Coordinates of C-alpha atoms and ligand atoms in Angstrom, one line a residue:
M63 CA -22.2 -24.6 -10.5
I64 CA -19.6 -25.0 -7.8
L65 CA -20.3 -26.0 -4.1
L66 CA -17.7 -24.6 -1.7
H67 CA -18.5 -26.5 1.6
N68 CA -17.3 -27.6 5.1
A69 CA -16.4 -24.0 5.9
Y70 CA -17.0 -21.4 8.6
L71 CA -18.0 -18.3 6.8
W72 CA -17.3 -14.6 7.6
Q73 CA -20.7 -13.0 7.8
N74 CA -22.1 -10.1 9.7
G75 CA -18.9 -9.3 11.4
G76 CA -18.1 -12.8 12.7
C77 CA -17.3 -16.2 11.9
S78 CA -20.1 -18.5 11.6
A79 CA -20.9 -20.8 14.5
S80 CA -21.5 -23.7 12.4
K81 CA -20.2 -24.9 9.0
K82 CA -21.8 -23.7 5.9
S83 CA -21.9 -24.2 2.1
I84 CA -21.8 -21.7 -0.8
V85 CA -23.3 -22.3 -4.1
I86 CA -21.5 -20.4 -6.9
H87 CA -22.8 -19.8 -10.2
D88 CA -21.1 -17.9 -12.9
G89 CA -18.5 -16.4 -10.5
L90 CA -21.4 -15.1 -8.1
I91 CA -22.6 -16.4 -4.9
E92 CA -26.0 -17.9 -5.5
Q93 CA -27.0 -19.4 -2.3
I94 CA -25.6 -19.8 1.2
V95 CA -26.7 -22.8 3.1
T96 CA -26.2 -24.2 6.7
E97 CA -24.8 -27.7 6.6
P98 CA -25.6 -30.6 6.4
N99 CA -27.5 -30.2 3.2
P100 CA -27.2 -33.5 1.2
P101 CA -28.8 -32.5 -2.0
L102 CA -26.1 -30.0 -2.9
L103 CA -23.6 -32.5 -2.1
S104 CA -24.5 -34.2 -5.2
L105 CA -22.9 -31.3 -7.3
K106 CA -20.2 -32.4 -9.5
N107 CA -17.8 -29.3 -8.8
K108 CA -17.2 -29.3 -5.1
L109 CA -14.5 -27.7 -3.1
D110 CA -14.1 -29.0 0.3
C111 CA -12.6 -26.5 2.7
G112 CA -11.8 -29.0 5.4
G113 CA -13.4 -26.9 8.2
A114 CA -11.2 -23.8 7.2
Y115 CA -12.3 -20.2 7.8
V116 CA -13.5 -18.4 4.5
Y117 CA -13.4 -14.6 4.5
P118 CA -14.3 -12.2 1.7
G119 CA -11.3 -11.9 -0.6
F120 CA -9.0 -9.4 1.0
T121 CA -8.1 -6.0 -0.9
D122 CA -4.9 -4.1 0.0
T123 CA -6.1 -0.5 -0.9
H124 CA -2.7 0.9 -1.5
T125 CA 0.5 -0.6 -3.0
H126 CA 3.2 0.3 -5.4
S127 CA 3.2 -3.1 -7.0
F128 CA 5.4 -2.2 -10.0
E129 CA 8.2 -1.2 -7.7
G130 CA 7.5 -4.1 -5.4
G131 CA 7.6 -6.4 -8.1
L132 CA 10.6 -5.1 -9.7
Y133 CA 12.6 -4.8 -6.5
S134 CA 11.6 -8.2 -5.3
L135 CA 13.6 -9.5 -8.4
G136 CA 16.6 -7.4 -6.8
I137 CA 18.3 -7.3 -3.4
D138 CA 16.4 -7.1 -0.1
L139 CA 18.4 -5.3 2.5
S140 CA 15.7 -5.7 5.3
I141 CA 17.8 -8.4 7.0
V142 CA 21.3 -7.0 6.9
K143 CA 23.1 -6.1 10.2
N144 CA 26.0 -4.0 9.0
I145 CA 27.5 -2.4 5.8
Q146 CA 29.6 -5.4 5.2
D147 CA 26.3 -7.5 4.9
I148 CA 25.3 -5.1 2.3
L149 CA 28.4 -5.1 0.2
A150 CA 28.3 -8.8 0.3
L151 CA 24.9 -9.1 -1.1
I152 CA 25.7 -6.6 -3.8
D153 CA 28.9 -8.5 -4.5
L154 CA 26.6 -11.8 -5.1
K155 CA 24.0 -9.9 -7.2
Y156 CA 26.9 -8.3 -9.2
S157 CA 28.2 -11.6 -10.3
K158 CA 24.7 -12.9 -11.2
T159 CA 23.5 -9.8 -13.3
A160 CA 24.0 -10.0 -16.9
G161 CA 25.4 -7.1 -19.1
T162 CA 25.2 -3.7 -17.6
D163 CA 21.5 -4.2 -16.4
P164 CA 20.9 -1.9 -13.3
I165 CA 21.1 -3.7 -9.7
F166 CA 18.1 -2.5 -7.4
A167 CA 18.5 -2.9 -3.8
W168 CA 15.7 -1.8 -1.3
Q169 CA 14.4 -2.1 2.2
F170 CA 17.4 -0.4 3.5
D171 CA 17.0 1.2 7.0
E172 CA 20.1 3.0 8.4
F173 CA 18.8 2.9 11.9
S174 CA 18.9 -1.1 11.9
I175 CA 22.4 -1.6 11.1
A176 CA 25.3 -1.1 13.2
E177 CA 26.9 1.9 11.6
A178 CA 23.6 3.6 11.4
R179 CA 24.6 5.2 8.2
F180 CA 24.1 4.8 4.4
P181 CA 27.0 3.1 2.6
L182 CA 29.4 5.4 0.8
I183 CA 29.4 5.8 -2.8
A184 CA 33.0 4.5 -2.6
E185 CA 32.0 1.4 -0.8
L186 CA 29.4 0.7 -3.4
D187 CA 31.9 1.1 -6.2
S188 CA 34.1 -1.4 -4.6
V189 CA 31.6 -4.2 -5.3
S190 CA 29.8 -2.8 -8.4
P191 CA 32.4 -0.8 -10.3
D192 CA 30.6 -0.7 -13.6
K193 CA 27.2 -1.7 -13.3
P194 CA 24.6 0.9 -12.3
L195 CA 23.2 0.4 -8.8
I196 CA 20.4 1.9 -7.1
L197 CA 20.0 1.5 -3.3
R198 CA 16.8 2.9 -1.7
R199 CA 15.9 3.7 1.8
V200 CA 12.9 1.7 3.3
D201 CA 10.5 4.7 3.0
G202 CA 11.4 5.3 -0.7
H203 CA 12.1 9.0 0.2
S204 CA 15.9 8.7 -0.3
C205 CA 18.4 6.7 -2.3
I206 CA 22.2 6.4 -2.9
L207 CA 23.5 5.6 -6.6
N208 CA 27.1 4.2 -7.1
S209 CA 29.3 6.1 -9.5
A210 CA 28.2 4.2 -12.6
A211 CA 24.6 5.0 -11.9
R212 CA 25.1 8.5 -10.9
K213 CA 26.9 9.2 -14.2
M214 CA 23.9 8.2 -16.1
V215 CA 21.3 10.5 -14.4
S216 CA 21.5 14.0 -15.7
G217 CA 21.5 17.0 -13.3
L218 CA 23.4 15.4 -10.5
D219 CA 26.8 16.9 -11.4
N220 CA 26.7 19.9 -9.3
Y221 CA 24.8 17.9 -6.3
K222 CA 27.0 17.4 -3.6
E223 CA 25.4 15.2 -1.2
E224 CA 26.0 11.4 -1.6
I225 CA 22.4 10.7 -0.5
L226 CA 19.6 11.7 -2.9
R227 CA 16.5 13.1 -1.2
G228 CA 13.5 15.0 -2.4
S229 CA 13.5 15.7 -6.2
Y230 CA 16.9 14.2 -6.6
N231 CA 15.7 10.9 -5.3
D232 CA 12.5 11.1 -7.7
K233 CA 14.7 11.9 -10.5
A234 CA 17.0 9.2 -9.9
V235 CA 14.3 6.5 -9.4
H236 CA 12.3 7.7 -12.3
Y237 CA 15.3 7.5 -14.8
F238 CA 15.9 3.8 -13.9
H239 CA 12.3 2.6 -13.9
G240 CA 12.1 4.5 -17.3
K241 CA 14.6 2.1 -18.8
L242 CA 12.7 -1.0 -18.6
S243 CA 10.9 -3.0 -21.1
E244 CA 7.3 -3.9 -21.3
E245 CA 8.1 -7.4 -20.6
T246 CA 10.1 -6.5 -17.3
I247 CA 7.0 -4.2 -16.4
L248 CA 4.6 -7.0 -16.8
N249 CA 6.9 -9.5 -14.9
A250 CA 7.1 -7.1 -12.2
Y251 CA 3.1 -7.2 -11.9
H252 CA 3.0 -10.8 -12.1
K253 CA 5.6 -11.1 -9.2
A254 CA 3.4 -8.5 -7.3
S255 CA 0.3 -10.7 -7.9
L256 CA 1.9 -13.8 -6.7
L257 CA 3.1 -12.2 -3.6
A258 CA -0.2 -10.6 -3.1
M259 CA -2.0 -14.0 -3.1
Q260 CA 0.7 -15.7 -0.7
G261 CA -0.1 -12.8 1.6
G262 CA -3.7 -13.6 1.2
F263 CA -5.1 -10.9 -1.1
S264 CA -7.5 -11.3 -4.1
G265 CA -7.5 -7.6 -4.9
V266 CA -4.7 -4.9 -4.8
H267 CA -4.8 -1.2 -5.5
T268 CA -1.8 -0.2 -7.3
M269 CA 0.0 3.2 -8.0
I270 CA 1.3 3.6 -11.3
G271 CA 3.9 6.1 -12.7
D272 CA 5.7 9.1 -10.9
A273 CA 3.7 12.3 -10.4
N274 CA 5.3 14.5 -13.1
Q275 CA 5.9 11.7 -15.4
S276 CA 4.0 9.8 -18.3
I277 CA 1.6 7.2 -17.3
S278 CA 2.4 4.8 -20.0
H279 CA 2.5 1.8 -17.7
Y280 CA -1.3 2.6 -17.0
Q281 CA -2.2 1.7 -20.4
L282 CA 0.0 -1.3 -20.5
L283 CA -1.5 -2.8 -17.4
R284 CA -5.1 -1.7 -18.3
D285 CA -4.8 -3.7 -21.5
N286 CA -3.4 -6.7 -19.6
L287 CA -5.5 -6.8 -16.6
H288 CA -7.1 -10.2 -17.7
Q289 CA -3.5 -11.7 -17.4
F290 CA -3.5 -11.5 -13.6
P291 CA -5.2 -13.9 -11.2
I292 CA -5.8 -10.9 -8.7
K293 CA -8.0 -7.8 -9.3
F294 CA -5.7 -5.0 -9.9
T295 CA -7.3 -1.3 -9.2
L296 CA -5.2 1.2 -11.0
Y297 CA -4.2 4.7 -9.9
P298 CA -2.5 7.0 -12.6
Q299 CA 0.0 8.7 -10.1
S300 CA 0.0 11.9 -12.0
F301 CA -0.8 15.5 -11.9
N302 CA -2.0 15.4 -15.5
I303 CA -5.9 15.4 -15.5
K304 CA -6.2 15.2 -19.1
A305 CA -3.8 12.1 -19.6
A306 CA -5.8 10.4 -16.8
L307 CA -9.1 10.9 -18.5
D308 CA -7.8 10.1 -21.8
V309 CA -7.0 6.6 -20.7
G310 CA -10.3 6.1 -19.0
A311 CA -9.2 6.5 -15.5
T312 CA -11.9 7.1 -12.8
R313 CA -9.4 8.4 -10.3
I314 CA -6.0 10.2 -10.0
G315 CA -3.2 10.3 -7.7
G316 CA -1.9 8.0 -5.1
C317 CA 1.5 8.8 -3.5
I318 CA 1.6 12.3 -5.1
L319 CA 3.3 13.9 -2.3
A320 CA 1.8 16.6 0.0
D321 CA 4.9 16.0 2.1
G322 CA 7.5 13.5 2.9
S323 CA 8.1 10.9 5.6
I324 CA 8.7 10.8 9.3
G325 CA 11.9 8.9 8.9
S326 CA 13.4 11.4 6.4
S327 CA 12.2 14.4 8.5
T328 CA 10.3 15.7 5.6
A329 CA 6.7 14.8 6.8
A330 CA 5.0 18.4 7.3
L331 CA 4.3 18.8 11.0
L332 CA 2.3 21.4 13.0
E333 CA 4.8 21.4 15.8
P334 CA 8.6 20.8 15.0
Y335 CA 10.2 17.6 15.2
N336 CA 11.8 16.3 18.5
N337 CA 15.1 18.2 19.3
S338 CA 14.9 20.4 16.1
D339 CA 13.1 23.5 15.0
S340 CA 12.1 21.9 11.7
L341 CA 8.6 21.5 10.8
G342 CA 9.4 19.3 7.7
N343 CA 8.1 20.2 4.2
L344 CA 4.9 20.9 2.4
Y345 CA 5.9 20.0 -1.1
Q346 CA 3.2 22.1 -2.9
S347 CA 1.5 25.3 -2.2
D348 CA -2.3 25.5 -1.0
E349 CA -3.1 27.1 -4.3
F350 CA -1.5 24.4 -6.3
W351 CA -3.5 21.4 -4.6
G352 CA -6.5 23.7 -4.7
N353 CA -6.5 23.9 -8.3
F354 CA -5.4 20.4 -9.1
I355 CA -8.0 18.7 -6.7
T356 CA -10.8 21.1 -7.7
Q357 CA -10.1 20.3 -11.5
A358 CA -10.1 16.6 -11.0
H359 CA -13.1 16.8 -8.7
K360 CA -15.0 18.7 -11.6
H361 CA -14.1 15.9 -13.8
N362 CA -15.5 13.3 -11.4
L363 CA -12.2 11.9 -10.6
Q364 CA -11.5 10.3 -7.3
V365 CA -8.4 11.9 -5.9
G366 CA -5.8 10.3 -3.6
V367 CA -2.8 12.3 -2.0
H368 CA -0.1 11.1 0.1
C369 CA -0.2 13.2 3.5
I370 CA 1.6 11.9 6.6
G371 CA 2.2 14.8 8.9
D372 CA -0.6 16.7 10.5
R373 CA 0.1 19.9 8.7
A374 CA -0.1 18.0 5.3
I375 CA -3.3 16.2 6.1
T376 CA -4.8 19.6 7.1
Q377 CA -3.7 21.0 3.9
I378 CA -5.3 18.4 1.7
N379 CA -8.3 17.8 4.0
N380 CA -9.3 21.7 4.0
I381 CA -9.6 21.3 0.0
Y382 CA -11.9 18.2 0.3
K383 CA -13.8 19.9 2.9
K384 CA -14.3 22.9 0.7
L385 CA -15.5 20.9 -2.2
K386 CA -17.9 18.8 -0.1
D387 CA -19.4 22.0 0.9
T388 CA -19.5 23.9 -2.4
D389 CA -19.9 21.1 -5.1
Y390 CA -20.6 17.7 -3.5
R391 CA -20.1 14.8 -5.4
D392 CA -19.8 11.1 -4.1
L393 CA -16.2 10.6 -5.1
R394 CA -14.5 9.2 -1.8
H395 CA -11.3 11.3 -1.9
Q396 CA -8.2 9.8 -0.2
L397 CA -6.0 10.9 2.5
I398 CA -3.3 8.4 1.8
H399 CA -1.3 7.2 5.1
C400 CA -2.9 10.0 7.4
E401 CA -0.3 9.2 10.1
L402 CA -0.4 12.0 12.5
S403 CA -3.7 13.4 13.6
N404 CA -4.8 15.2 16.9
D405 CA -8.5 15.1 18.0
S406 CA -9.6 18.3 16.2
L407 CA -8.0 17.1 12.9
I408 CA -10.1 13.7 13.3
K409 CA -13.2 15.8 13.5
D410 CA -12.2 17.9 10.3
I411 CA -11.6 14.5 8.4
K412 CA -15.1 13.5 9.5
A413 CA -16.5 16.6 8.2
S414 CA -14.7 16.4 4.9
G415 CA -16.0 12.9 4.2
A416 CA -12.4 12.0 3.1
V417 CA -11.1 8.3 3.5
P418 CA -8.0 7.7 5.4
V419 CA -6.1 4.8 3.7
M420 CA -4.0 3.7 6.3
Q421 CA -1.3 1.2 7.0
P422 CA -1.5 -0.9 10.3
N423 CA 2.1 -2.2 9.6
F424 CA 3.3 1.3 10.0
D425 CA 2.4 1.3 13.7
L426 CA 4.0 -2.3 14.1
L427 CA 7.3 -1.2 12.7
W428 CA 7.7 2.3 14.0
G429 CA 5.3 2.6 16.9
G430 CA 6.1 1.9 20.7
K431 CA 8.3 3.7 23.2
D432 CA 11.6 2.8 21.4
G433 CA 10.2 3.2 18.1
L434 CA 11.0 5.6 15.2
Y435 CA 7.8 7.9 15.9
T436 CA 8.9 8.6 19.5
R437 CA 12.5 9.2 18.5
M438 CA 11.3 11.7 15.9
L439 CA 8.3 13.1 17.4
G440 CA 8.5 12.6 21.2
E441 CA 6.3 10.1 23.3
K442 CA 3.2 12.2 23.4
R443 CA 2.8 12.9 19.8
S444 CA 3.7 9.1 18.9
L445 CA 0.5 8.3 20.6
N446 CA -1.4 10.3 17.9
M447 CA 0.0 8.2 15.0
N448 CA -2.1 5.9 12.9
R449 CA -5.3 6.4 14.9
F450 CA -7.4 3.6 13.6
S451 CA -9.8 3.3 16.5
S452 CA -10.3 6.9 16.9
M453 CA -11.3 7.4 13.3
V454 CA -13.6 4.4 13.3
R455 CA -15.2 5.7 16.6
N456 CA -15.8 9.0 14.8
S457 CA -17.6 7.2 12.0
I458 CA -14.9 7.6 9.4
R459 CA -14.6 5.0 6.9
I460 CA -10.9 3.9 6.9
T461 CA -9.3 1.2 4.6
G462 CA -6.1 -0.8 5.1
G463 CA -3.0 -0.8 2.9
S464 CA 0.6 -2.2 3.0
D465 CA 2.2 0.5 0.8
W466 CA 4.1 -2.4 -0.3
Y467 CA 7.1 -2.4 -1.1
I468 CA 7.4 -0.3 2.1
T469 CA 5.9 -3.2 4.1
P470 CA 4.8 -6.8 3.1
M471 CA 1.5 -7.7 1.8
D472 CA 0.6 -9.9 4.6
I473 CA -3.0 -10.2 5.9
V474 CA -2.2 -12.0 9.0
Q475 CA 0.4 -9.5 9.9
S476 CA -1.7 -6.5 8.9
I477 CA -4.8 -7.6 10.7
R478 CA -3.0 -8.3 13.9
A479 CA -1.1 -5.1 13.7
A480 CA -4.4 -3.3 13.5
M481 CA -5.9 -5.3 16.4
Y482 CA -2.6 -5.0 18.6
H483 CA -1.8 -1.3 18.1
H484 CA 1.3 0.0 20.3
N485 CA -1.3 2.4 21.7
P486 CA -4.1 0.1 23.0
N487 CA -6.5 3.1 22.5
E488 CA -6.2 2.8 18.9
S489 CA -6.4 -1.0 18.4
L490 CA -9.3 -2.5 16.2
T491 CA -11.5 -5.4 16.9
H492 CA -11.2 -8.4 14.7
A493 CA -14.4 -7.3 12.9
Q494 CA -13.2 -3.8 12.5
A495 CA -9.8 -4.9 11.2
V496 CA -11.5 -7.2 8.7
D497 CA -13.9 -4.7 7.5
I498 CA -11.0 -2.2 6.4
Y499 CA -9.6 -4.8 4.0
T500 CA -13.0 -6.0 2.8
K501 CA -16.1 -3.9 2.9
N502 CA -14.4 -0.6 3.4
A503 CA -12.0 -1.4 0.6
A504 CA -15.0 -2.3 -1.7
W505 CA -16.6 1.0 -0.7
L506 CA -13.4 2.9 -1.6
S507 CA -13.5 1.6 -5.1
G508 CA -17.2 2.0 -5.5
E509 CA -18.0 -1.6 -5.4
E510 CA -19.8 -2.1 -2.2
N511 CA -22.8 -3.6 -3.8
T512 CA -20.8 -6.5 -5.4
L513 CA -17.6 -7.1 -3.5
G514 CA -16.2 -7.3 0.1
S515 CA -19.0 -9.4 1.7
I516 CA -20.0 -13.0 1.6
K517 CA -23.8 -12.4 0.6
E518 CA -25.9 -13.9 -2.1
G519 CA -25.4 -12.1 -5.2
Y520 CA -21.9 -11.0 -4.5
Q521 CA -18.9 -11.8 -6.3
A522 CA -17.4 -15.3 -5.4
D523 CA -13.9 -13.7 -4.2
F524 CA -12.8 -15.4 -0.9
T525 CA -9.6 -15.8 1.2
V526 CA -9.4 -19.2 2.8
M527 CA -7.7 -19.1 6.3
S528 CA -6.5 -22.1 8.4
N529 CA -8.0 -20.5 11.5
A530 CA -10.1 -17.4 12.3
L531 CA -7.6 -14.3 12.0
D532 CA -8.2 -13.6 15.9
D533 CA -7.1 -17.1 17.0
E534 CA -4.8 -16.8 19.9
A535 CA -3.7 -20.3 20.1
H536 CA -2.8 -20.9 16.3
I537 CA -1.3 -18.4 14.1
P538 CA -3.6 -18.5 10.9
H539 CA -2.2 -19.1 7.5
V540 CA -3.5 -18.5 4.2
V541 CA -4.9 -21.9 2.6
S542 CA -6.1 -20.5 -0.9
V543 CA -7.3 -17.5 -2.7
I544 CA -10.5 -17.8 -4.8
R545 CA -11.5 -15.2 -7.4
N546 CA -15.1 -15.6 -9.3
G547 CA -15.4 -18.9 -7.8
I548 CA -12.1 -20.3 -9.1
I549 CA -9.2 -21.3 -6.8
V550 CA -6.2 -18.9 -8.2
Y551 CA -3.8 -19.7 -5.5
E552 CA -3.1 -22.6 -3.1
A553 CA -0.5 -22.5 -0.4
Ligands
ZN772 ZN1 2.5 4.8 -1.2
ZN773 ZN1 3.0 7.6 0.2

């Protein structure tokens, strides 16, 4: 038995007014008592929270933890101001990288550097002449390789563009990810696990594999789940239903793409992009998705599909709706990202029963009058992006995810992004924002009776914060993360 005490607890949508204690037995919450309660203080194992705020362990319901972990061991380009900065960082990494191992650089955003363009292949070659280098755009939907890397990937000989997009991007990324040892793969997940806990998460949903490729990492990770202090929830990111069933998966998909991204002008829209006649791209036909999702559904697999533009969301949601009406099963299919939606689409999502798995950090990064959304879509449509509050008002259960490596796993930043949306009509309350990372997250994985709330009988998974997450006067920070009653991380 363990006594966690001297804490304010998150219960029933708020922090308790007085301090409370939790008696933990076998990793479960056995009893919750209002302090002072002297008899319990005689317990040997005590965890004094020092007046901190204890929330249910937060779960990030959408990450690419392998890529994030792997790239965190590489070059972070989020801070560069110009091409010269990029080359200097590569030059430094080049000198530190042994042999001919690939160099990974990520978080590149051409709109935030002076030249407003990708570096040229010749520029990359000048600092990495012989080691393969892959430099990925912040949204993961385009990349550029130096000559050494480009030579290694088959099928690029006749491709004229320096920047790789669409299937060329996928091909290049997959090639380099496929070259790694099991040890490197597990190291990437360990790095991810550590970063998740630093960011305040005790659980993370992670997408594994590329749509058309093998899901060998799935088995590797499934067999090593016990190694990790956080709880990983696995998604075989594949179109291969049989392979997913063979490895015992209960869900399929993730960022399997219905469309691309706003930043790359490949998200599929009902109305054209700003100053353009392009509607973006639907990557697959209605028939393709109809077959795939229906088959997965019949095998009782929860399905997740990446859909960003209103045209892509409509395409996928229509299939979910049809299945709900003709063959209802409580599978909680996912609309991942679900960024652009008008009022009628929101009604359709309510009708399909699908779960939007949304990213508050996207609004933080790309919302507002001067943001990417306004630039790409115009001001009026930018107000229809990431409509957290409208979804909640329509009784749609949404969850929160970082889409890490795209944005950081950071519960403070994420909760505040949800509470202070650029469009105030879409802001969530403190309680609603906490719910999307706790109760709703547990519901998404079918664990709402054991996880995501501080209640007797529930798992003793907690995130301990220095202050309440809506504390205006003091920015809260993560104090510790507890899983099954055991401290797995301390700041
Ligand atoms: Zn994703
Ligand atoms: Zn995605």
